[in-house]
XYZ file of C-alpha atoms in Angstrom:
695
model
C 18.155 6.367 45.098
C 16.388 8.409 47.797
C 12.659 7.958 48.289
C 12.103 11.631 47.423
C 13.916 11.304 44.094
C 12.222 7.952 43.454
C 8.812 9.489 44.088
C 9.655 12.365 41.751
C 10.774 10.086 38.915
C 7.635 7.914 39.188
C 5.571 11.118 39.215
C 7.194 12.081 35.899
C 5.986 8.837 34.310
C 2.523 9.343 35.837
C 2.310 12.783 34.234
C 3.419 11.370 30.871
C 0.826 8.605 31.231
C -1.911 11.183 31.854
C -0.781 13.316 28.914
C -0.828 10.425 26.438
C -4.031 8.914 27.799
C -5.792 12.257 27.350
C -5.101 12.198 23.584
C -5.592 8.448 23.154
C -2.934 5.871 23.894
C -2.937 4.604 20.304
C -1.805 8.001 19.025
C 1.663 7.637 20.500
C 4.311 5.008 19.939
C 6.094 5.829 23.183
C 6.095 2.893 25.599
C 6.144 4.130 29.174
C 7.558 1.980 31.986
C 4.705 0.366 33.882
C 3.894 -2.723 35.939
C 1.117 -4.839 34.420
C -0.788 -7.261 36.649
C -1.385 -10.563 34.853
C -3.254 -13.632 36.045
C -6.244 -15.880 35.520
C -9.665 -15.137 36.953
C -9.909 -15.826 40.713
C -6.109 -15.886 41.086
C -6.366 -13.056 43.624
C -5.272 -10.108 41.434
C -7.838 -7.696 42.878
C -7.017 -8.667 46.465
C -3.284 -8.078 45.861
C -3.970 -4.591 44.488
C -6.349 -3.707 47.312
C -3.820 -4.914 49.880
C -1.143 -2.699 48.275
C -3.513 0.317 48.395
C -4.900 -0.638 51.818
C -8.500 0.057 50.809
C -11.470 -1.721 49.173
C -12.172 -0.049 45.845
C -12.219 -2.696 43.060
C -15.413 -4.259 41.645
C -15.992 -7.858 42.654
C -18.222 -10.677 41.463
C -18.316 -13.678 39.178
C -17.128 -13.793 35.554
C -14.981 -11.055 34.060
C -14.999 -8.194 36.529
C -12.048 -6.240 35.108
C -13.193 -5.557 31.544
C -10.953 -2.592 30.804
C -7.319 -1.989 31.777
C -7.173 0.031 35.034
C -4.102 2.278 35.195
C -3.676 2.680 38.946
C -1.337 5.505 39.943
C -0.510 5.372 43.657
C 0.919 8.633 44.981
C 2.377 8.867 48.452
C 1.591 12.105 50.242
C 1.775 12.882 53.952
C -1.416 12.835 56.019
C -3.442 16.042 55.881
C -3.954 17.734 59.247
C -7.585 17.888 60.273
C -9.406 20.993 59.013
C -12.574 22.141 60.792
C -14.449 23.137 57.626
C -12.526 21.025 55.142
C -13.929 18.093 53.311
C -16.347 16.662 55.869
C -19.292 16.948 53.482
C -17.406 14.974 50.831
C -16.264 12.344 53.321
C -19.790 11.532 54.421
C -20.954 8.353 52.715
C -21.065 4.584 53.006
C -17.290 4.216 53.396
C -16.589 4.020 57.121
C -12.834 4.407 56.601
C -13.135 7.632 54.586
C -10.732 10.362 55.713
C -9.247 13.605 54.479
C -5.821 12.124 53.762
C -6.911 9.522 51.178
C -8.805 10.133 47.991
C -9.015 9.075 44.375
C -9.219 11.043 41.134
C -10.245 9.824 37.683
C -8.609 11.294 34.589
C -11.994 11.379 32.826
C -13.470 13.447 35.715
C -10.868 16.193 36.206
C -11.057 18.145 39.469
C -13.419 15.702 41.212
C -12.080 14.025 44.383
C -13.493 10.725 45.667
C -12.981 10.331 49.421
C -15.576 7.546 49.524
C -13.823 4.496 48.020
C -17.194 2.786 47.500
C -17.958 5.584 45.038
C -14.640 4.858 43.292
C -15.809 1.257 42.776
C -19.194 2.478 41.489
C -17.497 4.888 39.039
C -15.243 2.117 37.693
C -18.343 -0.026 37.053
C -20.270 2.897 35.519
C -17.458 3.989 33.159
C -16.721 0.377 32.176
C -20.351 -0.240 31.212
C -20.452 3.093 29.370
C -17.636 1.884 27.068
C -18.317 -1.877 26.895
C -22.036 -2.250 27.637
C -23.483 -4.747 30.094
C -22.845 -7.908 28.073
C -19.448 -8.715 29.603
C -17.581 -7.436 26.541
C -14.095 -5.964 26.945
C -12.400 -2.775 25.757
C -8.698 -1.850 25.454
C -9.455 1.767 26.428
C -7.934 2.231 29.905
C -9.438 3.837 32.999
C -6.914 6.103 34.733
C -7.293 6.276 38.526
C -4.990 8.153 40.888
C -5.022 7.376 44.581
C -3.374 9.813 46.979
C -2.590 8.329 50.380
C 0.005 8.398 53.167
C -0.252 4.591 53.291
C 0.998 3.847 49.756
C 4.368 3.937 48.051
C 4.501 5.925 44.825
C 3.824 3.235 42.262
C 2.016 2.730 38.938
C 0.220 -0.546 38.236
C -2.005 -1.622 35.330
C -4.715 -4.101 36.304
C -5.531 -6.176 33.211
C -8.594 -8.395 32.610
C -8.140 -11.916 33.961
C -7.410 -14.770 31.559
C -10.481 -16.862 30.803
C -11.024 -20.002 28.732
C -14.781 -20.603 28.421
C -17.380 -17.909 27.567
C -19.955 -17.530 30.339
C -23.514 -16.241 29.870
C -23.713 -13.726 27.049
C -19.967 -13.195 26.738
C -18.646 -13.080 23.147
C -17.665 -16.488 21.731
C -14.085 -15.336 21.110
C -13.689 -13.734 24.549
C -10.534 -15.779 25.255
C -8.827 -14.497 22.071
C -9.963 -10.907 22.710
C -8.499 -10.895 26.211
C -5.324 -12.653 25.118
C -4.712 -10.159 22.285
C -5.241 -7.218 24.655
C -2.888 -8.629 27.297
C -0.184 -9.403 24.732
C -0.397 -5.822 23.456
C 0.489 -4.571 26.950
C 3.021 -7.155 28.134
C 4.901 -7.409 24.808
C 6.313 -3.906 25.285
C 9.930 -4.033 26.490
C 9.183 -1.227 28.962
C 6.567 -3.359 30.765
C 7.292 -5.158 34.069
C 4.988 -8.201 34.328
C 3.459 -8.976 37.727
C 2.320 -12.590 37.258
C -0.213 -13.553 39.945
C -0.699 -17.279 40.643
C -2.556 -19.163 43.361
C -0.007 -21.069 45.476
C -2.539 -23.890 45.957
C -2.346 -24.756 42.211
C 0.474 -26.308 40.213
C 2.871 -23.554 39.090
C 3.376 -25.330 35.744
C -0.331 -24.735 35.002
C -0.198 -20.998 35.766
C -1.816 -19.109 32.862
C -0.148 -15.867 33.914
C 3.372 -17.329 34.014
C 2.792 -19.198 30.764
C 1.829 -16.016 28.911
C 4.652 -14.076 30.571
C 7.162 -16.658 29.311
C 5.909 -16.110 25.722
C 7.049 -12.482 25.717
C 9.800 -12.748 28.354
C 11.343 -16.207 27.871
C 14.396 -15.379 30.019
C 12.248 -14.112 32.901
C 14.189 -10.826 33.081
C 11.174 -8.527 33.550
C 8.675 -10.831 35.267
C 8.022 -10.894 39.013
C 5.877 -13.663 40.473
C 3.255 -13.208 43.207
C 2.001 -16.321 44.988
C -1.448 -15.803 46.534
C -3.483 -18.101 48.799
C -0.350 -19.409 50.553
C -2.502 -19.952 53.673
C -4.802 -22.322 51.718
C -2.091 -24.830 50.809
C -2.310 -28.383 52.114
C -0.731 -28.895 55.523
C 2.938 -29.795 55.273
C 3.378 -28.101 51.878
C 4.988 -24.753 51.140
C 6.387 -22.614 48.317
C 10.006 -22.566 49.500
C 11.255 -24.351 46.355
C 9.425 -21.834 44.154
C 10.844 -18.882 46.112
C 14.341 -20.339 45.739
C 13.872 -20.427 41.933
C 14.121 -24.190 41.694
C 10.801 -24.641 39.807
C 10.442 -21.771 37.320
C 13.242 -19.235 37.901
C 12.516 -15.509 37.545
C 15.224 -12.829 37.662
C 13.037 -10.614 39.862
C 11.956 -13.527 42.058
C 8.657 -14.384 43.768
C 6.784 -12.829 46.710
C 4.226 -14.887 48.702
C 1.165 -13.022 50.065
C -1.943 -13.849 52.059
C -5.179 -12.165 50.960
C -8.566 -11.953 52.579
C -10.828 -14.904 51.930
C -14.305 -14.533 50.439
C -15.862 -14.716 53.913
C -13.575 -11.893 55.097
C -14.650 -9.773 52.133
C -18.331 -10.557 52.692
C -17.973 -9.569 56.359
C -16.096 -6.370 55.317
C -12.983 -7.311 57.229
C -10.687 -4.285 57.274
C -7.574 -4.574 55.133
C -5.445 -3.268 57.999
C -6.605 -6.246 60.063
C -5.942 -8.589 57.107
C -2.407 -7.214 56.680
C -1.721 -7.808 60.374
C -2.987 -11.399 60.013
C -0.730 -11.820 56.939
C 2.333 -10.641 58.900
C 1.526 -12.996 61.769
C 1.080 -15.927 59.343
C 4.553 -15.574 57.822
C 6.321 -14.848 61.122
C 4.780 -17.925 62.761
C 4.887 -20.396 59.845
C 7.765 -22.851 60.237
C 8.683 -22.673 56.533
C 8.669 -18.872 56.230
C 9.504 -17.384 59.625
C 13.224 -17.228 58.791
C 12.456 -15.138 55.675
C 9.333 -13.328 56.913
C 10.754 -9.917 56.007
C 10.737 -10.999 52.315
C 7.113 -12.101 52.397
C 3.780 -10.302 52.434
C 2.151 -7.313 50.793
C 4.290 -4.518 52.378
C 7.475 -6.156 51.046
C 5.827 -6.630 47.627
C 4.954 -2.907 47.487
C 8.509 -1.880 48.415
C 9.985 -4.316 45.875
C 7.698 -3.060 43.097
C 8.500 0.545 43.971
C 12.235 -0.136 43.749
C 11.926 -2.164 40.506
C 9.798 0.543 38.871
C 12.167 3.350 39.827
C 15.200 1.461 38.505
C 13.300 0.578 35.357
C 12.247 4.185 34.764
C 15.789 5.430 35.304
C 17.100 2.893 32.738
C 14.484 3.745 30.098
C 14.265 7.530 30.540
C 16.963 8.415 27.937
C 15.120 6.310 25.356
C 11.801 7.947 26.328
C 13.313 11.414 25.797
C 14.651 10.407 22.374
C 11.301 8.897 21.350
C 9.400 12.000 22.465
C 11.683 14.200 20.325
C 11.354 11.851 17.346
C 7.563 11.675 17.616
C 7.310 15.455 18.027
C 9.235 15.980 14.776
C 7.048 13.429 12.983
C 3.724 14.910 14.112
C 4.919 18.504 13.577
C 5.799 17.631 9.960
C 2.408 15.981 9.470
C 0.660 19.014 10.948
C 2.449 21.267 8.463
C 1.289 19.011 5.621
C -2.268 19.405 6.940
C -1.975 23.179 6.766
C -0.982 23.894 10.368
C -3.225 24.047 13.470
C -5.728 26.414 11.834
C -5.368 25.349 8.197
C -3.615 27.314 5.437
C -3.963 30.940 4.548
C -5.837 32.255 1.505
C -7.386 29.738 -0.881
C -5.749 31.388 -3.923
C -2.272 30.839 -2.473
C -3.062 27.173 -1.797
C -4.297 26.494 -5.347
C -1.348 28.380 -6.843
C 1.182 26.421 -4.791
C -0.495 23.087 -5.644
C -0.460 23.890 -9.391
C 3.227 24.868 -9.175
C 4.126 21.763 -7.171
C 2.194 19.466 -9.522
C 3.691 20.832 -12.754
C 7.222 20.833 -11.307
C 6.780 17.217 -10.196
C 5.306 16.310 -13.605
C 8.328 17.693 -15.455
C 10.707 16.081 -12.981
C 9.137 12.615 -13.353
C 9.231 12.758 -17.173
C 12.812 14.092 -17.284
C 13.982 11.557 -14.657
C 15.448 14.192 -12.301
C 13.527 12.986 -9.231
C 15.453 12.004 -6.101
C 13.270 8.994 -5.255
C 14.219 6.883 -8.273
C 12.954 3.313 -8.135
C 15.506 0.496 -8.027
C 13.077 -2.267 -8.977
C 11.140 -0.971 -11.987
C 11.076 1.679 -14.707
C 9.069 4.785 -13.936
C 7.964 8.058 -15.495
C 9.866 9.123 -18.623
C 11.794 5.834 -18.705
C 8.532 3.953 -19.321
C 7.715 6.283 -22.246
C 11.191 5.614 -23.658
C 10.528 1.864 -23.320
C 7.294 2.269 -25.315
C 9.190 4.043 -28.124
C 12.377 2.014 -28.374
C 11.183 -1.440 -27.425
C 7.449 -1.914 -27.984
C 6.920 0.395 -30.995
C 10.296 -0.359 -32.618
C 9.797 -4.128 -32.441
C 6.129 -3.849 -33.413
C 6.906 -1.973 -36.647
C 9.853 -4.218 -37.553
C 7.748 -7.358 -37.147
C 5.247 -6.377 -39.889
C 5.890 -8.344 -43.122
C 4.237 -6.786 -46.206
C 3.915 -10.193 -47.882
C 2.380 -12.210 -45.035
C -1.093 -11.214 -46.260
C -0.360 -10.715 -50.009
C 0.689 -13.751 -52.038
C 2.218 -13.840 -55.530
C -1.136 -14.814 -57.060
C -2.770 -11.751 -55.462
C -0.119 -9.487 -56.958
C -0.726 -11.055 -60.421
C -4.480 -10.351 -60.097
C -3.843 -6.735 -59.106
C -1.451 -6.343 -62.028
C -4.134 -7.511 -64.499
C -6.855 -5.444 -62.816
C -4.714 -2.293 -62.795
C -3.994 -2.713 -66.543
C -7.679 -2.496 -67.429
C -8.744 -3.576 -70.919
C -5.279 -3.067 -72.401
C -2.558 -5.329 -70.928
C 0.468 -3.201 -70.043
C 3.784 -3.648 -71.807
C 5.744 -2.606 -68.685
C 5.218 -3.000 -64.949
C 2.664 -0.347 -64.016
C 3.085 2.016 -61.067
C -0.627 1.806 -60.375
C -0.385 -1.808 -59.228
C 2.581 -0.919 -57.035
C 0.727 1.982 -55.404
C -2.419 -0.085 -54.801
C -0.464 -2.798 -53.000
C 1.931 -0.522 -51.115
C -0.892 1.697 -49.817
C -2.767 -1.361 -48.569
C 0.282 -2.613 -46.688
C 1.454 0.741 -45.352
C -2.035 1.220 -43.931
C -1.061 -1.616 -41.579
C 1.754 0.552 -40.176
C -0.800 3.044 -38.880
C -1.926 0.577 -36.209
C 1.378 0.388 -34.249
C 1.749 4.161 -34.631
C -1.686 4.860 -33.148
C -1.122 2.157 -30.532
C 2.112 3.915 -29.579
C 0.156 7.175 -29.110
C -2.324 5.402 -26.848
C 0.419 3.761 -24.765
C 2.201 7.089 -24.186
C -1.163 8.663 -23.272
C -1.697 5.815 -20.773
C 1.744 6.473 -19.268
C 0.924 10.174 -18.808
C -2.329 9.187 -17.076
C -0.296 6.814 -14.896
C 2.061 9.656 -13.893
C -0.985 11.822 -13.136
C -2.360 9.140 -10.793
C 0.978 8.825 -8.993
C 1.221 12.584 -8.425
C -2.378 12.794 -7.192
C -1.414 10.174 -4.580
C 1.943 11.724 -3.714
C 1.058 15.393 -3.209
C -0.328 15.891 0.313
C -2.727 18.686 -0.611
C -4.893 16.330 -2.673
C -5.612 14.255 0.453
C -6.830 17.380 2.188
C -8.965 18.658 -0.677
C -10.870 15.880 -2.505
C -12.729 18.428 -4.674
C -9.427 19.943 -5.833
C -8.067 16.466 -6.573
C -11.128 15.567 -8.640
C -11.059 18.842 -10.583
C -7.304 18.539 -11.142
C -7.762 15.049 -12.515
C -10.520 16.211 -14.885
C -8.563 19.189 -16.245
C -5.338 17.233 -16.834
C -7.077 14.236 -18.454
C -9.018 16.582 -20.747
C -5.770 18.384 -21.647
C -4.128 15.064 -22.595
C -7.173 14.063 -24.682
C -7.119 17.340 -26.607
C -3.388 16.890 -27.258
C -4.018 13.452 -28.749
C -5.862 14.787 -31.847
C -2.870 16.604 -33.466
C -0.584 13.769 -32.316
C -2.534 11.022 -34.105
C -2.816 13.242 -37.196
C 0.963 13.661 -37.373
C 1.517 9.948 -36.810
C -0.816 9.035 -39.685
C 0.988 11.494 -41.986
C 4.199 9.576 -41.337
C 2.736 6.852 -43.624
C 2.629 9.161 -46.711
C 3.823 7.412 -49.933
C 6.854 9.290 -51.288
C 8.340 7.472 -54.283
C 10.956 10.201 -54.819
C 12.850 9.191 -51.675
C 16.577 8.973 -52.552
C 16.876 5.487 -51.011
C 13.939 4.126 -52.995
C 14.798 1.491 -55.618
C 13.604 2.795 -59.039
C 11.760 0.658 -61.556
C 14.661 0.207 -64.029
C 17.014 -0.975 -61.317
C 14.392 -3.330 -59.914
C 13.791 -4.758 -63.432
C 17.518 -5.266 -63.887
C 17.893 -7.066 -60.546
C 14.955 -9.369 -61.303
C 16.231 -10.116 -64.823
C 19.624 -11.045 -63.393
C 17.988 -13.340 -60.851
C 15.779 -15.039 -63.458
C 18.594 -15.377 -66.019
C 20.773 -17.039 -63.412
C 18.210 -19.858 -63.293
C 17.680 -20.137 -67.118
C 19.596 -22.159 -69.761
C 22.088 -20.209 -71.969
C 20.544 -18.060 -74.773
C 20.122 -19.507 -78.324
C 22.972 -19.008 -80.753
C 22.683 -17.235 -84.197
C 22.995 -18.968 -87.598
C 26.740 -18.701 -88.521
C 25.944 -18.242 -92.260
C 23.256 -15.538 -92.115
C 23.928 -14.161 -88.651
C 20.209 -14.302 -87.898
C 18.448 -16.026 -85.029
C 16.578 -19.204 -85.794
C 12.860 -18.844 -86.494
C 10.778 -18.399 -83.360
C 13.642 -16.972 -81.250
C 12.720 -13.306 -81.603
C 9.496 -13.428 -79.614
C 10.126 -16.410 -77.458
C 8.617 -18.995 -79.855
C 5.586 -16.766 -80.440
C 6.490 -15.607 -83.960
C 3.667 -15.571 -86.489
C 5.548 -17.773 -88.985
C 5.708 -20.603 -86.502
C 2.861 -23.106 -86.511
C 0.714 -22.707 -83.396
C 1.071 -25.536 -80.937
C -1.853 -27.190 -79.245
C -3.207 -25.344 -76.165
C -0.674 -22.543 -76.255
C -1.504 -20.151 -73.382
C -2.650 -16.717 -74.381
C -1.951 -13.529 -72.416
C -4.728 -14.520 -70.041
C -4.005 -18.210 -70.421
C -3.267 -18.780 -66.761
C -6.753 -17.644 -65.823
C -8.453 -20.241 -67.977
C -6.095 -23.182 -68.066
C -7.514 -25.048 -65.105
C -11.061 -24.325 -66.222
C -10.233 -25.834 -69.645
C -8.723 -28.872 -68.003
C -12.041 -29.444 -66.279
C -13.792 -29.374 -69.686
C -11.972 -32.190 -71.523
C -15.256 -33.882 -72.473
C -16.008 -34.478 -76.136
C -17.569 -31.374 -77.695
C -20.662 -31.711 -79.836
C -20.276 -31.079 -83.544
C -22.176 -27.817 -83.451
C -20.206 -26.392 -80.420
C -19.422 -22.662 -80.706
C -15.902 -21.616 -81.575
C -15.766 -19.236 -78.502
C -16.883 -19.878 -74.967
C -18.497 -17.343 -72.614
C -16.331 -16.167 -69.680
C -17.196 -17.690 -66.294
C -19.067 -15.571 -63.729
C -15.960 -15.316 -61.521
C -12.531 -15.418 -63.143
C -9.648 -16.416 -60.866
C -6.114 -17.423 -61.828
C -5.689 -21.149 -61.242
C -2.391 -22.265 -62.732
C 1.219 -21.337 -61.949
C 2.612 -17.952 -62.967
C 4.034 -17.611 -66.446
C 7.542 -16.308 -66.982
C 6.325 -12.798 -67.705
C 3.984 -12.838 -64.675
C 6.795 -14.096 -62.465
C 9.050 -11.286 -63.617
C 6.406 -8.598 -63.105
C 5.437 -9.998 -59.693
C 9.057 -10.106 -58.526
C 9.602 -6.512 -59.671
C 6.527 -5.346 -57.753
C 7.641 -7.286 -54.647
C 11.124 -5.790 -54.840
C 9.727 -2.255 -55.095
C 7.303 -2.860 -52.230
C 10.063 -4.336 -50.073
C 12.320 -1.353 -50.791
C 9.664 1.234 -50.059
C 8.262 -0.620 -47.042
C 11.688 -0.622 -45.373
C 12.045 3.114 -46.019
C 8.660 3.815 -44.420
C 9.454 1.550 -41.452
C 12.740 3.383 -40.793
C 11.069 6.765 -41.076
C 8.182 5.771 -38.804
C 10.531 4.401 -36.130
C 12.240 7.793 -36.242
C 9.293 10.127 -36.866
C 6.457 8.714 -34.723
C 8.272 9.103 -31.363
C 9.329 12.611 -32.422
C 5.733 13.514 -33.302
C 4.400 12.120 -30.009
C 7.090 13.856 -27.929
C 6.495 17.137 -29.762
C 2.708 17.309 -29.662
C 1.915 15.287 -26.516
C 4.803 14.928 -24.052
C 6.660 18.242 -24.491
C 3.409 20.042 -25.180
C 2.141 18.834 -21.800
C 5.362 19.806 -19.993
C 5.249 23.315 -21.450
C 1.537 24.127 -21.436
C -0.050 22.119 -18.603
C 0.640 24.812 -16.004
C -1.057 27.476 -18.143
C -4.067 25.190 -18.677
C -4.408 24.514 -14.932
C -4.164 28.210 -14.099
C -6.862 29.048 -16.666
C -9.239 26.354 -15.386
C -8.624 26.400 -11.616
C -7.268 29.805 -10.618
C -10.671 31.493 -10.697
C -12.159 33.398 -7.742
C -15.609 31.815 -8.224
C -14.342 28.217 -7.857
C -11.512 28.536 -5.315
C -13.636 28.103 -2.187
C -15.449 25.076 -3.583
C -12.159 23.446 -4.545
C -10.697 23.852 -1.064
C -13.372 22.122 0.996
C -11.421 19.815 3.274
C -12.335 16.157 3.662
C -13.780 14.996 6.966
C -10.750 12.765 7.469
C -8.369 15.748 7.229
C -10.377 17.838 9.709
C -10.446 14.966 12.217
C -6.833 14.049 11.631
C -5.734 17.651 12.200
C -7.499 17.618 15.572
C -5.703 14.383 16.483
C -2.311 15.688 15.366
C -2.787 19.048 17.122
C -3.605 17.129 20.327
C -0.599 14.871 19.851
C 1.781 17.778 19.220
C 0.437 19.537 22.309
C 0.837 16.350 24.381
C 4.369 15.751 23.129
C 5.330 19.357 23.854
C 4.065 18.887 27.411
C 5.888 15.561 27.621
C 9.096 17.229 26.466
C 8.707 19.860 29.193
C 8.056 17.132 31.797
C 11.164 15.081 30.977
C 13.413 18.092 30.299
C 14.032 18.706 33.996
C 14.802 15.077 34.892
């Protein structure tokens, strides 16, 4: 690849970097190829970068000096011929090496050129403190610096904060974790080339930079090692084994460099002089002189330039595809936010939201939606589950006799007969009992109404979350919610009324067992358990005395303690009064304050009770069947279908009013801010698409 083409392709990435930095790096998911400089504090990172640039411009000192990522874009441009009235006023300053051919520009100060590199250092410090304060805190927000010079190769480097282990001074307690998280965010990207800087006078196995690089690049395919302080190694030692890849192999290899020492920096030793000393060191050192052309800062710069260009060329197709994908995504989001300037008239917005909501509501209930869930029931299917599972089983499980015992039925029979005991089973007793028990069927019916209402409210909540317009207009969302909930509540009144009417007692139902048939069934059951009937006298053909009225004929002598009609009420009380009566005891006793049946049911009572139970059982089953059929129909008619058909009209009446439209369409602060972000992102991606289109 020619240097001109290489410079052009790096320039493309620089432009993309500027575009995305201007709108905030977090807004885009496009990883641009870049070389990130990684190393522990005092490993010589700053000196390596300054040697590559050929000028002093980075802040120095103790502790964390680099507290924000510095995106350093080096741009090669030929020397500018001297101009008599050019930039002399800007060149004047404390930087003795200032000239018209070299200058820096910050992205956050567009149009301002820094010929004095001391002022570049001061601006880095100033902008860092503006974002992080003076307490040695760090920030992931990068500083973008471009340096134009005839002495650099076109190259982009990201100087990252140095790895630290122990907080110093007023640094945050978790400073190590903060820095580590920030570095991992940069070097984890597949498009990142890692420049791991390590002091050659320390054990390579203890290199923090290499250790972290191995975490994200275990094969060493995108890591290049830089060995600083080679001149400070003990006499007789060298880094030849490391360079040969015999210690920790890296696909991109290692480059040894010699930086200025602290004394050189303090004495402002020129970098040009330092680079000359570096070249002389490698050419004259017995271990390196055979490979001197592969050592030193100039070789490192050329190697990085070549690696970056190849890397960009390999990743450019993916970058183009990602830009297109992101542009589609943000364009769609911008449309959902109403476009760059928001939507048109407020009436059109409200009308479209009402239409969208009611269409979605019908779709969810009818089950015609495209995004059907695979894991759970939703919408209308949940309502169907309430009807055919919960309500059906709830009604079937009610037993009319779990709360009414045979003794209770006997008491009701006597009470319903009044002062004259009935000769036949009375309908009044049946109706009293059946109404009491059927009242219990109202509860599952009303519960079913409430459950369906809850499901409609659930669907409402899902649609308020799903429809984009409600995120934009919180007032519209709130008003929508109020109107729809109120509509559902109003629909509940006729629904519950219909459900309660389903419990109406209708003894003329064709399936209902009539009294005569019930009496016949009970008689057959009782007779099956009785001894055979008495036989007639063969001479006279008449029954024996006492057989006509079940041994209660008047011509039969009364037996001791024969039970009367109400005998079962008093028998146990009499048993408790077996004491000897005084001679003057009254013939009749007064009734007790509370009269309750105590003994077992007589034959007549058993028959009457069984008849009543049979009738109740027959009618109860009829009502159950009808309720299982009628209650869902009533709820669907007056609540579900009523909502599907009339909700749109209700919303139009309540919301489509000129006096409330503007209040309803006040956008949330989040939407206003998000639209600005998305507009910026769409603009940036459009520019990015233009930039890469010609490559």
